[in-house]
Amino acid sequence: QGDPDDAPSFETVCGMGNLKNELFLRSLAEDGVVAYPGSVALLDALAAAGVPCAVVSSSRNARGVLAAAGLAERFEVVVDGVVAAGLGLAGKPAPDTYLHAAELLGATPASTAVIEDALSGVASGAAGGFHPVVGVDRGAGRAALLAAGAEIVVDDLAELI
């Protein structure tokens, strides 16, 4: 309930969501974030091979998180919650945001990997015809990732190098 522009002090669902976001951004600024070493290693390998990369995230804070982790410059394309809302793209598990990112990269889904740790993201990649769809098990469980459409499941992205 409420309006997406409700102040964090408003006692509405939107106000509480905005308060949560404000607290998250404060924590991000004060504490930063550290990327998984295996993720950085994979990004290094992809860059060395000249493979363009995109980030597709439902978060409206994706760019800030990438910057805080020192990874923002590694991605040619970022399709986040801000972009999706601005373009009217359906969120995951619909494939719209992934399809948009592939288009911006000049790539086809059939020749574009999706790497996801969320079940909705895995389902999104599978629904869009991306190949391969890689599930990263950071708690969702191997069986659940496979059931959602992952073709490959890894515990650490370094396994893909």
Coordinates of C-alpha atoms in Angstrom, one line a residue:
Q1 CA 0.0 0.0 0.0
G2 CA 1.0 3.6 -0.5
D3 CA 2.9 5.3 -3.3
P4 CA 6.4 4.3 -4.6
D5 CA 7.5 7.9 -3.8
D6 CA 6.4 7.6 -0.1
A7 CA 9.1 8.9 2.3
P8 CA 10.9 6.3 4.3
S9 CA 9.1 7.7 7.4
F10 CA 5.6 6.9 6.0
E11 CA 3.9 3.9 7.6
T12 CA 3.0 2.3 4.3
V13 CA 4.4 -0.7 2.5
C14 CA 6.1 1.6 0.0
G15 CA 7.5 3.8 2.8
M16 CA 8.9 0.7 4.5
G17 CA 10.4 -0.5 1.3
N18 CA 12.0 3.0 0.8
L19 CA 13.4 2.8 4.4
K20 CA 14.9 -0.6 3.7
N21 CA 16.5 0.8 0.5
E22 CA 17.8 3.8 2.4
L23 CA 19.4 1.6 5.1
F24 CA 20.8 -0.7 2.4
L25 CA 22.5 2.2 0.6
R26 CA 23.9 3.5 3.9
S27 CA 25.3 0.1 4.6
L28 CA 26.7 -0.2 1.1
A29 CA 28.4 3.2 1.5
E30 CA 29.8 2.5 4.9
D31 CA 30.7 -1.2 4.7
G32 CA 31.1 -1.8 0.9
V33 CA 30.8 -5.2 -0.6
V34 CA 33.3 -7.8 -1.7
A35 CA 32.9 -9.8 -4.9
Y36 CA 33.2 -13.6 -4.8
P37 CA 36.8 -14.5 -5.8
G38 CA 35.5 -17.1 -8.3
S39 CA 33.3 -14.5 -9.9
V40 CA 36.2 -12.1 -10.3
A41 CA 38.4 -14.9 -11.8
L42 CA 35.7 -15.8 -14.3
L43 CA 35.3 -12.1 -15.3
D44 CA 39.1 -11.9 -15.7
A45 CA 39.0 -15.0 -18.0
L46 CA 36.1 -13.7 -20.1
A47 CA 37.8 -10.3 -20.5
A48 CA 41.0 -11.9 -21.6
A49 CA 39.1 -13.9 -24.2
G50 CA 37.3 -10.7 -25.4
V51 CA 33.9 -11.9 -24.3
P52 CA 31.4 -9.0 -23.7
C53 CA 29.5 -9.2 -20.4
A54 CA 26.2 -7.9 -19.1
V55 CA 24.5 -7.7 -15.8
V56 CA 20.8 -8.4 -15.5
S57 CA 19.4 -7.6 -12.1
S58 CA 16.0 -6.8 -10.7
S59 CA 17.6 -4.5 -8.2
R60 CA 17.4 -0.8 -8.6
N61 CA 20.8 -0.6 -6.8
A62 CA 22.7 -2.9 -9.2
R63 CA 25.0 -0.1 -10.5
G64 CA 25.8 1.0 -7.0
V65 CA 26.6 -2.5 -5.9
L66 CA 28.8 -3.1 -8.9
A67 CA 30.7 0.2 -8.3
A68 CA 31.2 -0.6 -4.6
A69 CA 32.6 -4.0 -5.5
G70 CA 34.9 -2.5 -8.1
L71 CA 33.2 -4.3 -10.9
A72 CA 31.2 -1.6 -12.7
E73 CA 33.8 -1.2 -15.6
R74 CA 33.7 -4.9 -16.4
F75 CA 30.3 -4.9 -17.9
E76 CA 29.4 -3.4 -21.3
V77 CA 25.7 -3.5 -20.4
V78 CA 23.7 -3.2 -17.2
V79 CA 19.9 -3.9 -17.3
D80 CA 18.7 -3.3 -13.8
G81 CA 15.4 -2.5 -12.1
V82 CA 15.7 1.1 -13.1
V83 CA 16.1 0.2 -16.8
A84 CA 13.4 -2.5 -16.7
A85 CA 10.9 -0.1 -15.1
G86 CA 11.8 2.7 -17.6
L87 CA 11.3 0.4 -20.6
G88 CA 8.3 -1.4 -19.1
L89 CA 10.1 -4.8 -19.2
A90 CA 8.6 -7.6 -17.2
G91 CA 10.8 -8.9 -14.4
K92 CA 12.1 -12.4 -13.9
P93 CA 11.0 -15.1 -14.4
A94 CA 9.9 -13.5 -17.7
P95 CA 12.9 -13.4 -20.1
D96 CA 12.4 -9.7 -21.1
T97 CA 15.4 -8.2 -19.2
Y98 CA 17.8 -10.9 -20.5
L99 CA 16.5 -10.5 -24.0
H100 CA 17.0 -6.8 -23.8
A101 CA 20.6 -7.2 -22.6
A102 CA 21.4 -9.7 -25.3
E103 CA 20.0 -7.3 -27.9
L104 CA 22.2 -4.5 -26.5
L105 CA 25.2 -6.8 -26.7
G106 CA 24.3 -7.7 -30.3
A107 CA 24.1 -11.4 -29.3
T108 CA 21.5 -14.1 -29.8
P109 CA 20.0 -16.0 -26.8
A110 CA 21.1 -19.3 -28.3
S111 CA 24.8 -18.2 -28.1
T112 CA 24.6 -16.3 -24.8
A113 CA 25.2 -17.8 -21.4
V114 CA 23.0 -16.8 -18.5
I115 CA 24.7 -17.3 -15.1
E116 CA 22.2 -17.0 -12.2
D117 CA 21.9 -17.9 -8.5
A118 CA 18.2 -17.2 -8.2
L119 CA 15.5 -19.6 -9.3
S120 CA 13.6 -16.9 -11.0
G121 CA 16.7 -15.9 -13.0
V122 CA 17.4 -19.4 -14.1
A123 CA 13.8 -19.8 -15.2
S124 CA 14.1 -16.4 -17.1
G125 CA 17.2 -17.6 -19.0
A126 CA 15.6 -20.9 -19.9
A127 CA 12.4 -19.2 -21.0
G128 CA 14.4 -16.9 -23.2
G129 CA 16.2 -19.7 -25.0
F130 CA 19.6 -18.8 -23.6
H131 CA 22.4 -21.4 -23.8
P132 CA 23.9 -22.4 -21.6
V133 CA 21.9 -21.5 -18.5
V134 CA 24.2 -21.9 -15.5
G135 CA 22.8 -22.1 -12.0
V136 CA 25.1 -21.0 -9.2
D137 CA 24.2 -22.8 -6.0
R138 CA 24.5 -20.3 -3.2
G139 CA 21.7 -21.8 -1.2
A140 CA 18.9 -22.6 -3.7
G141 CA 20.0 -26.2 -4.1
R142 CA 21.2 -28.1 -7.1
A143 CA 17.9 -29.9 -7.7
A144 CA 15.9 -26.7 -7.6
L145 CA 18.2 -24.9 -10.0
L146 CA 18.0 -27.9 -12.4
A147 CA 14.2 -28.0 -12.1
A148 CA 14.1 -24.2 -12.8
G149 CA 16.0 -24.8 -16.1
A150 CA 19.7 -24.7 -15.4
E151 CA 21.7 -26.9 -17.7
I152 CA 24.8 -26.7 -15.5
V153 CA 25.1 -26.1 -11.8
V154 CA 28.2 -25.0 -10.0
D155 CA 29.1 -24.0 -6.5
D156 CA 31.7 -21.4 -7.6
L157 CA 32.0 -19.6 -10.9
A158 CA 35.7 -20.5 -11.0
E159 CA 34.5 -24.0 -11.9
L160 CA 33.6 -22.6 -15.4
I161 CA 37.2 -21.5 -16.2

